Coordinates of C-alpha atoms in Angstrom, one line a residue:
M1 CA 0.0 0.0 0.0
T2 CA 1.5 3.3 -1.1
Q3 CA 1.8 6.1 1.4
P4 CA 0.3 9.5 0.6
V5 CA 2.8 11.9 -0.9
E6 CA 3.1 15.2 0.9
S7 CA 2.6 18.1 -1.4
K8 CA 5.3 20.7 -2.0
S9 CA 3.0 23.4 -0.7
E10 CA 2.6 21.6 2.6
K11 CA 6.4 21.2 2.9
S12 CA 6.9 24.8 2.1
K13 CA 4.3 25.8 4.7
E14 CA 6.1 23.8 7.4
L15 CA 9.4 25.4 6.5
K16 CA 7.9 28.9 6.7
E17 CA 6.3 28.3 10.1
P18 CA 8.6 29.7 12.8
R19 CA 9.8 27.4 15.5
E20 CA 8.3 28.0 18.9
K21 CA 10.6 30.4 20.7
Q22 CA 12.0 29.0 23.9
P23 CA 11.7 31.2 27.0
K24 CA 14.9 32.8 28.2
L25 CA 16.5 31.1 31.2
R26 CA 17.8 33.5 33.9
L27 CA 19.9 33.4 37.0
Y28 CA 18.1 34.3 40.2
P29 CA 20.6 34.4 43.1
Q30 CA 17.9 35.6 45.5
I31 CA 16.1 32.2 45.2
P32 CA 17.5 29.9 47.9
L33 CA 18.5 26.4 47.0
P34 CA 17.1 23.5 49.2
D35 CA 19.4 22.5 51.9
D36 CA 19.6 18.9 50.7
V37 CA 20.6 20.1 47.2
V38 CA 23.4 22.3 48.7
E39 CA 24.6 19.3 50.7
Q40 CA 24.6 17.0 47.7
W41 CA 26.5 19.6 45.7
N42 CA 29.1 20.3 48.3
E43 CA 29.7 16.7 49.2
I44 CA 29.2 14.7 46.0
L45 CA 28.4 16.4 42.8
M46 CA 31.1 19.1 42.9
P47 CA 33.9 16.6 43.5
Q48 CA 32.5 14.4 40.8
I49 CA 32.6 17.2 38.2
N50 CA 36.1 18.3 39.2
L51 CA 37.3 14.8 38.8
A52 CA 35.7 14.5 35.4
L53 CA 37.4 17.7 34.2
R54 CA 40.8 17.1 35.8
H55 CA 42.6 16.5 32.5
F56 CA 40.9 19.5 30.9
Y57 CA 42.1 21.6 33.8
R58 CA 45.7 20.5 33.2
K59 CA 45.7 21.2 29.5
H60 CA 43.9 24.4 29.3
P61 CA 44.9 27.6 31.2
E62 CA 41.5 29.3 30.8
S63 CA 39.5 30.2 33.9
V64 CA 36.6 27.9 34.9
E65 CA 33.8 28.6 37.3
I66 CA 31.5 25.8 38.5
S67 CA 28.6 26.5 40.8
I68 CA 25.0 25.4 41.5
E69 CA 22.4 28.1 41.0
S70 CA 18.7 28.8 40.8
I71 CA 18.0 29.2 37.1
G72 CA 14.7 29.4 35.3
E73 CA 12.2 31.4 33.3
S74 CA 11.1 33.4 36.4
P75 CA 11.7 33.5 40.1
Q76 CA 8.7 31.2 40.5
K77 CA 10.0 28.6 38.0
T78 CA 13.6 27.9 38.9
T79 CA 15.5 24.6 38.9
P80 CA 18.7 23.8 40.7
T81 CA 21.3 24.0 37.9
V82 CA 25.0 23.2 37.7
L83 CA 26.4 26.3 35.9
V84 CA 29.8 26.0 34.3
V85 CA 31.3 29.2 33.0
C86 CA 34.4 28.8 30.7
T87 CA 35.7 29.6 27.3
S88 CA 35.8 26.1 25.7
V89 CA 32.1 25.6 26.0
N90 CA 31.7 22.7 23.6
K91 CA 34.6 20.7 24.9
V92 CA 33.6 21.0 28.6
R93 CA 29.9 20.2 27.8
A94 CA 31.0 17.1 25.8
I95 CA 33.2 15.8 28.7
L96 CA 30.5 16.3 31.3
N97 CA 27.8 14.8 29.1
K98 CA 29.9 11.7 28.4
K99 CA 31.1 11.1 31.9
L100 CA 28.2 12.4 34.1
G101 CA 25.4 13.1 31.6
I102 CA 23.0 10.7 33.3
L103 CA 23.0 13.0 36.4
F104 CA 21.5 15.8 34.4
D105 CA 19.1 14.2 31.9
G106 CA 16.1 14.6 34.1
T107 CA 15.8 10.8 34.9
T108 CA 18.1 10.6 37.8
T109 CA 18.1 13.9 39.7
N110 CA 16.2 17.1 39.5
I111 CA 19.4 19.0 38.8
A112 CA 20.1 20.5 35.4
L113 CA 23.3 21.4 33.7
K114 CA 24.2 24.6 31.9
V115 CA 27.6 25.4 30.2
C116 CA 28.1 28.9 29.0
R117 CA 30.9 31.2 27.8
G118 CA 32.6 33.6 30.1
S119 CA 35.7 34.4 32.1
M120 CA 36.6 35.0 35.7
V121 CA 39.1 37.9 36.4
R122 CA 41.0 39.2 39.3
S123 CA 39.2 42.2 40.7
R124 CA 42.2 44.5 40.3
K125 CA 41.7 47.5 38.1
S126 CA 42.9 47.2 34.5
P127 CA 45.9 49.2 33.4
V128 CA 44.7 52.5 32.1
R129 CA 46.7 55.6 32.9
S130 CA 49.6 54.4 34.9
M131 CA 50.7 52.1 32.1
A132 CA 48.2 52.0 29.2
K133 CA 46.2 55.2 28.8
S134 CA 46.2 56.3 25.2
D135 CA 48.6 59.1 25.0
T136 CA 50.8 59.6 21.9
Q137 CA 53.0 62.1 23.7
G138 CA 53.8 59.9 26.7
D139 CA 56.8 57.6 27.2
S140 CA 56.4 54.5 25.2
S141 CA 57.6 52.2 27.9
R142 CA 55.1 53.7 30.3
H143 CA 52.3 52.7 27.9
S144 CA 53.4 49.2 27.2
Y145 CA 49.9 47.7 27.7
V146 CA 47.3 47.1 25.1
E147 CA 45.4 50.3 24.6
R148 CA 41.7 50.5 25.3
D149 CA 38.8 52.8 24.7
E150 CA 38.8 55.1 27.6
S151 CA 35.0 55.5 27.4
E152 CA 34.7 51.8 28.5
E153 CA 36.2 52.5 31.8
I154 CA 34.0 52.3 34.9
P155 CA 34.7 55.4 37.0
A156 CA 35.7 54.7 40.6
A157 CA 33.3 55.6 43.3
N158 CA 36.1 56.0 45.9
P159 CA 39.2 57.4 44.1
D160 CA 40.0 60.4 46.3
Y161 CA 42.9 61.2 48.5
Q162 CA 42.3 60.5 52.2
Q163 CA 44.8 61.8 54.8
K164 CA 44.1 58.7 56.9
P165 CA 42.8 56.1 54.4
Q166 CA 39.6 54.4 55.3
N167 CA 38.4 51.0 54.3
G168 CA 37.9 50.7 50.5
A169 CA 40.3 53.6 49.6
S170 CA 42.1 53.5 46.3
I171 CA 45.7 52.3 46.7
G172 CA 48.4 51.4 44.2
A173 CA 52.0 50.2 44.2
W174 CA 55.3 51.4 42.8
I175 CA 57.5 48.4 42.1
G176 CA 60.7 50.2 41.2
D177 CA 60.1 51.0 37.6
K178 CA 56.3 51.6 37.2
H179 CA 53.1 52.3 39.1
L180 CA 50.7 49.4 39.0
P181 CA 46.8 49.6 38.7
P182 CA 44.6 50.4 41.6
V183 CA 43.1 48.0 44.2
S184 CA 41.2 48.6 47.4
L185 CA 42.5 49.0 50.9
G186 CA 40.8 46.2 52.9
G187 CA 41.5 47.7 56.3
V188 CA 43.9 47.7 59.3
I189 CA 45.0 44.6 61.3
I190 CA 47.2 44.5 64.4
V191 CA 50.1 42.0 64.3
D192 CA 52.1 41.7 67.5
N193 CA 50.8 45.1 68.5
K194 CA 51.8 46.8 65.3
P195 CA 49.2 48.1 62.8
Y196 CA 49.4 47.1 59.1
G197 CA 47.3 47.9 56.1
M198 CA 45.9 44.8 54.4
T199 CA 45.1 44.2 50.7
V200 CA 45.9 41.6 48.0
H201 CA 49.3 40.4 46.9
H202 CA 48.3 40.7 43.2
M203 CA 48.4 44.5 43.7
L204 CA 52.2 43.9 43.3
D205 CA 51.8 41.4 40.4
D206 CA 53.2 43.1 37.3
P207 CA 50.9 42.5 34.3
D208 CA 54.0 42.7 32.0
R209 CA 55.6 39.6 33.6
P210 CA 55.6 36.7 31.1
F211 CA 53.0 34.0 31.8
Q212 CA 54.5 30.8 33.3
G213 CA 52.1 27.9 33.7
S214 CA 52.1 24.1 33.5
D215 CA 54.2 22.4 30.9
D216 CA 50.8 21.2 29.4
F217 CA 50.1 24.8 28.6
E218 CA 53.0 25.0 26.0
E219 CA 50.7 25.8 23.1
F220 CA 49.5 28.9 25.0
Q221 CA 52.8 30.1 26.3
D222 CA 54.7 31.3 23.2
G223 CA 54.9 35.1 23.5
A224 CA 52.2 35.1 26.1
T225 CA 52.3 38.0 28.6
R226 CA 49.7 39.5 30.8
A227 CA 49.2 42.1 28.1
S228 CA 48.4 39.5 25.5
A229 CA 46.5 37.3 27.9
P230 CA 44.9 39.9 30.1
I231 CA 42.5 37.7 32.0
F232 CA 45.5 36.1 33.8
R233 CA 45.1 37.0 37.4
S234 CA 43.9 40.5 37.3
S235 CA 44.0 42.7 34.2
A236 CA 40.7 42.2 32.4
L237 CA 40.1 44.5 29.5
S238 CA 36.6 45.3 28.5
R239 CA 36.9 43.9 25.0
D240 CA 37.9 40.5 26.5
L241 CA 34.3 40.3 27.7
S242 CA 32.8 41.2 24.3
Y243 CA 30.8 38.0 24.2
L244 CA 28.4 39.6 26.7
T245 CA 25.9 41.0 24.3
E246 CA 23.2 43.4 25.3
G247 CA 20.7 41.7 27.6
E248 CA 22.9 38.9 28.9
T249 CA 23.6 40.8 32.1
S250 CA 20.8 42.4 34.1
S251 CA 20.1 46.1 34.2
E252 CA 19.8 48.1 37.4
G253 CA 16.1 47.4 38.0
S254 CA 16.1 43.7 37.1
D255 CA 15.4 40.9 39.5
F256 CA 17.9 38.5 37.8
A257 CA 21.7 38.5 37.5
C258 CA 22.0 37.3 33.9
E259 CA 20.2 35.4 31.2
F260 CA 21.3 32.6 28.8
S261 CA 20.8 32.1 25.1
D262 CA 18.5 29.2 24.1
T263 CA 20.9 28.2 21.4
E264 CA 23.6 25.6 22.0
S265 CA 26.1 24.4 19.4
E266 CA 26.7 20.7 19.0
Y267 CA 29.8 19.0 20.3
S268 CA 31.8 16.3 18.5
V269 CA 33.7 13.2 19.5
T270 CA 37.0 15.1 19.1
D271 CA 35.8 17.5 21.8
I272 CA 35.8 14.6 24.2
T273 CA 38.8 12.5 23.1
S274 CA 41.3 15.4 22.8
D275 CA 41.4 15.8 26.6
E276 CA 41.5 12.1 27.3
E277 CA 44.7 11.4 25.5
D278 CA 47.7 10.5 27.7
E279 CA 45.3 10.1 30.7
D280 CA 47.5 7.3 32.1
E281 CA 50.7 9.3 32.1
D282 CA 52.3 9.5 35.5
E283 CA 52.2 13.3 36.1
E284 CA 53.8 14.9 39.2
F285 CA 51.3 17.1 41.0
N286 CA 52.5 20.7 41.1
Q287 CA 51.0 24.1 41.5
P288 CA 51.3 26.1 38.2
G289 CA 50.2 29.6 38.8
D290 CA 52.0 30.1 42.2
I291 CA 53.8 33.4 42.6
P292 CA 56.4 33.9 45.4
G293 CA 55.6 36.3 48.2
I294 CA 57.6 39.0 49.9
E295 CA 59.5 37.9 53.1
P296 CA 58.7 39.8 56.3
G297 CA 60.6 43.0 56.4
C298 CA 61.9 42.7 52.8
G299 CA 59.4 44.9 51.0
H300 CA 61.7 48.0 50.8
G301 CA 61.2 49.5 47.3
Y302 CA 57.6 48.4 47.1
I303 CA 55.9 51.7 47.9
V304 CA 52.1 51.9 48.5
T305 CA 50.4 55.1 47.4
Q306 CA 47.0 56.4 48.2
P307 CA 45.4 57.1 45.9
A308 CA 46.8 55.1 43.0
L309 CA 48.3 57.0 40.1
D310 CA 45.4 56.1 37.9
D311 CA 43.0 57.9 40.2
V312 CA 44.9 61.2 40.1
P313 CA 43.4 63.7 37.6
D314 CA 45.2 64.2 34.3
G315 CA 47.4 67.2 34.4
F316 CA 47.8 67.2 38.2
Y317 CA 51.5 66.8 37.9
P318 CA 53.3 69.5 35.8
S319 CA 55.7 67.1 34.0
R320 CA 55.3 63.7 32.5
E321 CA 59.0 63.0 33.0
T322 CA 58.8 63.4 36.8
E323 CA 55.3 62.2 37.3
N324 CA 56.3 58.8 38.9
E325 CA 58.5 60.5 41.4
D326 CA 56.1 63.3 42.1
H327 CA 53.3 60.8 42.8
I328 CA 55.4 59.0 45.3
D329 CA 56.5 62.2 47.0
T330 CA 52.9 63.4 47.2
Y331 CA 50.8 60.4 48.0
S332 CA 53.1 57.7 49.5
V333 CA 51.4 56.0 52.4
G334 CA 54.0 53.4 53.4
E335 CA 56.1 50.4 52.2
V336 CA 55.1 46.8 51.8
Y337 CA 56.0 44.7 54.9
A338 CA 55.2 41.2 53.7
S339 CA 52.9 39.3 51.3
S340 CA 51.7 35.8 50.7
G341 CA 52.4 35.6 47.0
I342 CA 49.8 33.6 45.2
R343 CA 49.5 30.1 46.6
R344 CA 47.1 27.5 48.0
R345 CA 46.1 26.6 51.5
T346 CA 43.8 23.9 52.8
E347 CA 41.6 24.2 55.8
N348 CA 38.8 21.9 56.8
N349 CA 39.0 20.0 53.5
L350 CA 38.7 23.2 51.4
I351 CA 41.4 24.5 49.2
H352 CA 41.7 28.3 49.2
E353 CA 43.5 30.8 47.0
I354 CA 45.8 32.7 49.4
D355 CA 46.4 36.3 48.3
W356 CA 47.3 38.9 50.9
A357 CA 49.8 41.8 51.4
L358 CA 50.5 43.9 54.4
F359 CA 52.1 47.3 54.4
E360 CA 53.3 49.7 57.0
F361 CA 51.7 53.2 57.4
Q362 CA 53.6 56.4 57.8
D363 CA 52.7 57.9 61.2
D364 CA 50.7 60.8 59.8
R365 CA 48.5 58.5 57.6
L366 CA 47.7 55.7 60.0
P367 CA 43.9 55.2 60.4
E368 CA 42.8 54.6 64.0
K369 CA 40.0 52.0 63.2
N370 CA 38.0 50.3 60.5
L371 CA 34.7 51.9 59.6
F372 CA 32.0 50.9 57.1
P373 CA 29.4 53.5 56.3
P374 CA 25.6 52.8 56.1
V375 CA 24.4 51.2 52.9
D376 CA 21.2 52.1 51.0
A377 CA 19.2 49.0 50.2
G378 CA 16.8 50.8 47.8
D379 CA 13.2 51.7 48.4
H380 CA 14.4 54.5 50.7
R381 CA 15.6 52.0 53.3
V382 CA 19.0 52.1 55.0
L383 CA 20.4 48.7 56.0
T384 CA 22.6 50.1 58.9
L385 CA 21.9 53.2 60.8
D386 CA 25.5 53.6 62.1
H387 CA 28.9 52.9 60.8
L388 CA 30.0 49.3 61.4
Q389 CA 33.3 48.7 63.2
P390 CA 34.5 45.1 62.8
V391 CA 36.3 43.7 65.8
E392 CA 35.5 40.0 65.3
V393 CA 35.8 37.6 62.4
A394 CA 33.0 35.4 61.2
P395 CA 33.9 31.7 61.1
V396 CA 33.9 30.0 57.7
K397 CA 30.9 27.8 58.6
S398 CA 28.7 30.8 59.3
L399 CA 29.3 32.5 55.9
P400 CA 26.7 30.8 53.7
G401 CA 23.6 32.9 53.5
L402 CA 25.0 35.9 55.4
D403 CA 23.8 39.4 54.3
V404 CA 26.9 41.5 54.0
Q405 CA 28.2 44.8 52.8
C406 CA 31.5 46.3 51.8
V407 CA 33.1 49.6 50.6
A408 CA 35.5 49.4 47.7
R409 CA 37.5 51.6 45.4
T410 CA 35.4 51.1 42.2
S411 CA 31.9 50.0 43.4
G412 CA 31.8 52.1 46.5
A413 CA 29.4 51.2 49.4
Q414 CA 27.5 48.1 48.4
A415 CA 25.4 45.4 50.0
G416 CA 24.9 41.7 49.0
R417 CA 24.6 38.2 50.2
I418 CA 27.1 35.3 50.5
L419 CA 25.4 32.5 48.5
S420 CA 24.8 29.2 50.2
A421 CA 26.7 26.7 48.1
L422 CA 30.4 26.4 47.6
T423 CA 31.9 27.2 44.2
T424 CA 34.8 25.6 42.3
V425 CA 37.0 28.2 40.6
K426 CA 40.1 27.7 38.4
I427 CA 41.9 31.0 37.9
Y428 CA 43.6 31.5 34.6
G429 CA 47.0 29.7 34.6
R430 CA 46.1 27.2 37.3
A431 CA 46.1 23.5 36.5
S432 CA 43.6 22.5 39.2
P433 CA 40.7 24.3 40.9
S434 CA 40.1 25.7 44.4
H435 CA 37.1 26.6 46.4
S436 CA 35.5 29.9 47.0
Y437 CA 32.3 31.6 48.3
Q438 CA 30.5 34.0 46.0
V439 CA 28.9 37.2 47.0
S440 CA 26.0 38.5 44.9
G441 CA 24.9 42.2 44.9
K442 CA 21.8 41.3 42.9
I443 CA 19.5 40.5 45.8
P444 CA 16.2 42.4 45.7
G445 CA 15.3 43.9 49.1
I446 CA 18.8 43.8 50.6
S447 CA 21.0 45.2 47.8
K448 CA 20.7 47.8 45.2
P449 CA 23.6 48.3 42.7
M450 CA 24.7 51.7 43.6
T451 CA 25.5 54.4 41.1
P452 CA 28.9 56.1 41.8
P453 CA 28.5 59.9 41.8
N454 CA 30.8 60.2 38.7
Q455 CA 29.0 57.5 36.8
A456 CA 25.5 58.7 36.2
G457 CA 23.0 56.0 35.2
H458 CA 25.2 53.0 35.5
G459 CA 24.5 50.8 38.6
V460 CA 27.4 48.5 39.6
S461 CA 27.8 45.6 41.9
L462 CA 30.5 44.8 44.5
G463 CA 33.5 43.0 43.2
I464 CA 34.1 44.7 39.9
P465 CA 37.7 45.3 38.8
G466 CA 39.4 47.7 41.3
D467 CA 37.6 46.1 44.2
S468 CA 40.3 43.5 44.9
G469 CA 41.2 43.5 48.6
A470 CA 38.0 45.2 49.8
W471 CA 36.7 43.7 53.0
I472 CA 33.3 42.0 53.3
V473 CA 31.5 42.4 56.6
D474 CA 28.4 40.9 58.2
R475 CA 25.7 43.4 57.9
L476 CA 24.0 42.5 61.1
Y477 CA 26.9 42.2 63.6
G478 CA 29.7 43.8 61.7
R479 CA 31.9 40.7 61.8
L480 CA 34.7 40.5 59.2
C481 CA 33.9 37.8 56.6
G482 CA 36.6 37.9 53.9
H483 CA 38.2 40.0 51.2
I484 CA 37.5 40.2 47.5
L485 CA 39.8 38.3 45.1
A486 CA 38.0 38.0 41.8
W487 CA 34.9 38.9 39.7
S488 CA 32.6 36.9 37.5
E489 CA 31.4 39.1 34.7
R490 CA 28.9 36.5 33.5
K491 CA 27.3 35.8 36.9
Q492 CA 27.8 39.3 38.3
V493 CA 29.3 37.9 41.6
A494 CA 32.5 38.5 43.6
Y495 CA 34.6 35.6 44.8
I496 CA 36.1 36.0 48.3
C497 CA 38.6 34.2 50.5
P498 CA 37.4 33.8 54.1
M499 CA 39.0 36.1 56.6
D500 CA 39.7 33.6 59.3
V501 CA 41.7 31.5 56.7
L502 CA 43.7 34.6 55.7
L503 CA 44.4 35.8 59.2
L504 CA 45.5 32.3 60.2
D505 CA 47.8 32.2 57.3
I506 CA 49.2 35.6 58.2
A507 CA 49.8 34.4 61.8
E508 CA 51.7 31.3 60.6
T509 CA 53.6 33.0 57.8
L510 CA 54.9 35.8 60.1
Q511 CA 55.3 33.5 63.1
T512 CA 53.4 36.1 65.2
T513 CA 52.4 36.0 68.8
D514 CA 48.9 37.3 68.0
V515 CA 46.7 38.8 65.4
R516 CA 43.7 41.0 66.0
L517 CA 41.6 43.9 64.7
P518 CA 41.8 47.4 66.1
N519 CA 39.8 47.6 69.4
G520 CA 39.3 43.8 69.3
D521 CA 40.4 40.8 71.1
V522 CA 43.2 38.4 70.0
L523 CA 41.9 36.3 67.1
F524 CA 44.8 33.9 66.4
V525 CA 47.8 32.8 68.3
S526 CA 50.6 31.2 66.3
S527 CA 51.2 27.5 66.8
D528 CA 54.1 25.4 65.9
N529 CA 52.2 22.1 66.2
K530 CA 50.5 22.1 62.8
A531 CA 51.5 18.9 61.0
D532 CA 53.4 19.4 57.7
N533 CA 51.2 16.9 55.9
D534 CA 47.9 18.3 57.0
V535 CA 47.0 19.2 53.5
V536 CA 44.4 18.0 51.1
E537 CA 44.0 18.2 47.4
I538 CA 41.1 18.3 45.0
S539 CA 40.8 17.1 41.5
G540 CA 44.4 17.8 40.6
S541 CA 45.7 15.1 43.0
E542 CA 47.1 11.9 41.7
A543 CA 45.2 10.2 44.5
W544 CA 42.1 10.5 42.3
T545 CA 41.5 8.0 39.6
E546 CA 38.9 7.5 36.8
D547 CA 37.5 4.5 38.7
D548 CA 36.5 6.8 41.5
I549 CA 33.6 8.2 39.4
P550 CA 30.6 5.9 40.1
D551 CA 29.3 4.1 36.9
T552 CA 26.5 6.2 35.5
E553 CA 24.4 3.1 34.8
D554 CA 24.6 2.2 38.5
I555 CA 23.4 5.6 39.3
Y556 CA 20.5 5.3 36.9
Q557 CA 19.5 1.9 38.2
S558 CA 19.6 3.2 41.8
S559 CA 17.3 6.1 40.8
Q560 CA 14.9 3.7 39.1
H561 CA 14.6 1.5 42.2
S562 CA 14.2 4.4 44.6
H563 CA 10.9 4.6 46.4
I564 CA 11.1 8.3 47.2
G565 CA 10.7 9.9 43.8
K566 CA 12.9 11.8 41.5
D567 CA 12.9 15.0 43.5
N568 CA 14.3 13.2 46.5
V569 CA 16.3 10.5 44.7
N570 CA 18.5 8.3 46.9
M571 CA 22.0 9.6 46.2
D572 CA 23.8 6.9 48.2
I573 CA 25.3 5.3 45.1
L574 CA 27.1 8.6 44.4
A575 CA 28.8 8.4 47.8
R576 CA 30.3 5.0 47.0
D577 CA 34.0 5.1 48.0
M578 CA 33.6 8.7 49.0
D579 CA 36.6 8.4 51.1
K580 CA 38.4 8.5 47.7
V581 CA 36.0 10.7 45.7
H582 CA 35.4 13.4 48.4
I583 CA 38.2 15.9 49.1
Q584 CA 40.8 13.8 50.8
E585 CA 44.0 14.0 52.7
A586 CA 47.2 13.5 50.7
E587 CA 50.8 13.4 51.8
L588 CA 51.6 16.2 49.3
R589 CA 52.4 19.8 49.8
Y590 CA 52.8 21.7 46.6
G591 CA 54.2 18.7 44.8
M592 CA 56.6 17.5 47.6
K593 CA 56.0 14.3 49.5

C-alpha cells in the first residue's frame, strides 16, 4: 500500500512556520537552594565534576567557574542547575555529558546542567593611565599595555585622597620602575601590637611579567604575557568580555543576574577525546600559577600610594617626565612589609587561594580603626543606621547565606549576600581548581547596585575590577567575613577568601604572637604544632582515579529502584567510596611528598 505523498505546498508551509521560541533562562541568586541540594552539591556532585574535568584543567589555562544556581524562566519557575562558565564551552559540555550526563538528563536527579561562555578575572583594576592610557606624547615604555577605549572605563566611586585612608580607599603600588593599577584597601589589622594595612598580593603582580604555567600549557605560552592574555590573574580589559551581548547581564532594575541564550552548538567526538589522550601518564602534581611572596621586612622598594596614580586627575603633575617620582612624594602611604604571594592553603578539606599583602603606614597617615558606612538598600531604606566597626571575624561555617556589605575603590558602598553553596574556581593559569564563596549584589530587598557619583545612570555591583582587597563584613553584627579576590562578569558575583583563613595564614607566615583587629580581642595565636602533611588536594591530586567516578548506569538503576521519587532520589550510590572521591588528605604539599 502506497503512502500519501506530501505536497510541496505543505512542505513549504512547514518550512515557513517559525519554530516555537524557547523562553529565556535567567539566573536568580535571590532564590535559595534547598538544603539537601546544597549538601549533595558540596559533598558529592562538585567533587565528581572536578574529577571528570581534571585532565581538561591541566591542559587548558583558561578560567573555569562551576557552581550550583537557581536558574529558570522566572523566580517562581527555577530549577537547581549546575552552571559551568568557561571559554571552551563545547569541549567542557562534551566531557560532562559523556562522563556524568545521566545525572543531568532529568531521569536521575532534579538538577540541570548549563555550560556557557565567560571568564573570571581578578578584581584588580585594568591598566589605564599608569601604564596604558592612550597618549601619543607619553613615554612608550610607560604605555606598554594594550590600549583600550577610555569610554569603556568604569569610573571609581572611591578614588580620592584620604589623609588617613579608610576601608575601600584607592591604593596602588610602585614596584621600582612603574606604578601598578589600583586595588582597594581592605583595612587595618594588628600583628604583634603593630598596625598594618591589608590588601591583596596581586596589587604587586606586574601584568607585563611573562605568563608561566604548567608544561601542558605550552601551546598557550609562546609570546604570552599578561598584556596579550589579560585575564590572567587581574588585568581584564573590557573587550575581552565582548561575548556579553546586550541583555545577557541584568540592568539596574532587574530581579535576575544574567540570562542565557537558548541556542547551544553541537559537540563532537573530538571535543571529548582530545582531553582524554595520555590520561594514564604519570604526572607529578604541582602548582602552576603560584607566585612567590615577599618575606617579612623585605618589602623595601615596594611603595604603596593612596590614591593610586590612575586615580589622580590628568594634568595634576606638571611634568610627565617626573610624574612617577612626584606621585610617590605626594601620596606615599608606606612600604610593603610582607605578602603571601599567590598560593594554595587547605583548611577543613577546602582549598583556598591565598592572596594577601601587608604594608606599614607612615605615622601621619595611619587610620585609627576600621569603619564601614551605612548602605542604602533601595526603596528609601537604610540597612545600617550607624557605621560598622568590625572587631571580630565570622567563622567560615557561618558564611553561607549571610547578608553582607562592603566599601571598595570602584563600586563604593554596596550590599549583598554570600550564596549558600560552595563554588569551584580555576583561575587563569592554574592546572587545578580551588574553592570559594560567591557574593551577589543582585539580591532584591537587601542590595541595590549603587551608582557612583561620577558614573550617572550605571549601577554597579560589588567585586568589579578595582575592588580587589576590599573587606566583606556581616551586615547584622559587623563581623569581618573575607576579602574580594575575583569577579565573574557573566554571573555578576564577587569571589572571596574567608578572613579567618587569611588571618591564620598571616599568623603562621609571620610567626606572630597574636593577630587582632583594632579595638578587638586576640583572634589567632601562632602555633608550631601544625602537621606538615595536614594538606588536602582536590581534583588535581594523583590520589584521584577515573574509577572513583561511580558508573552512571549504576546511578541510573539506583534512581529507578528508589521509592522516594525523582525530586528526593537516593544519592547513596554517588557516595560510594567517597573516602576517595570526596576531598581527601594527601601526603603532598605543593608537589613535595
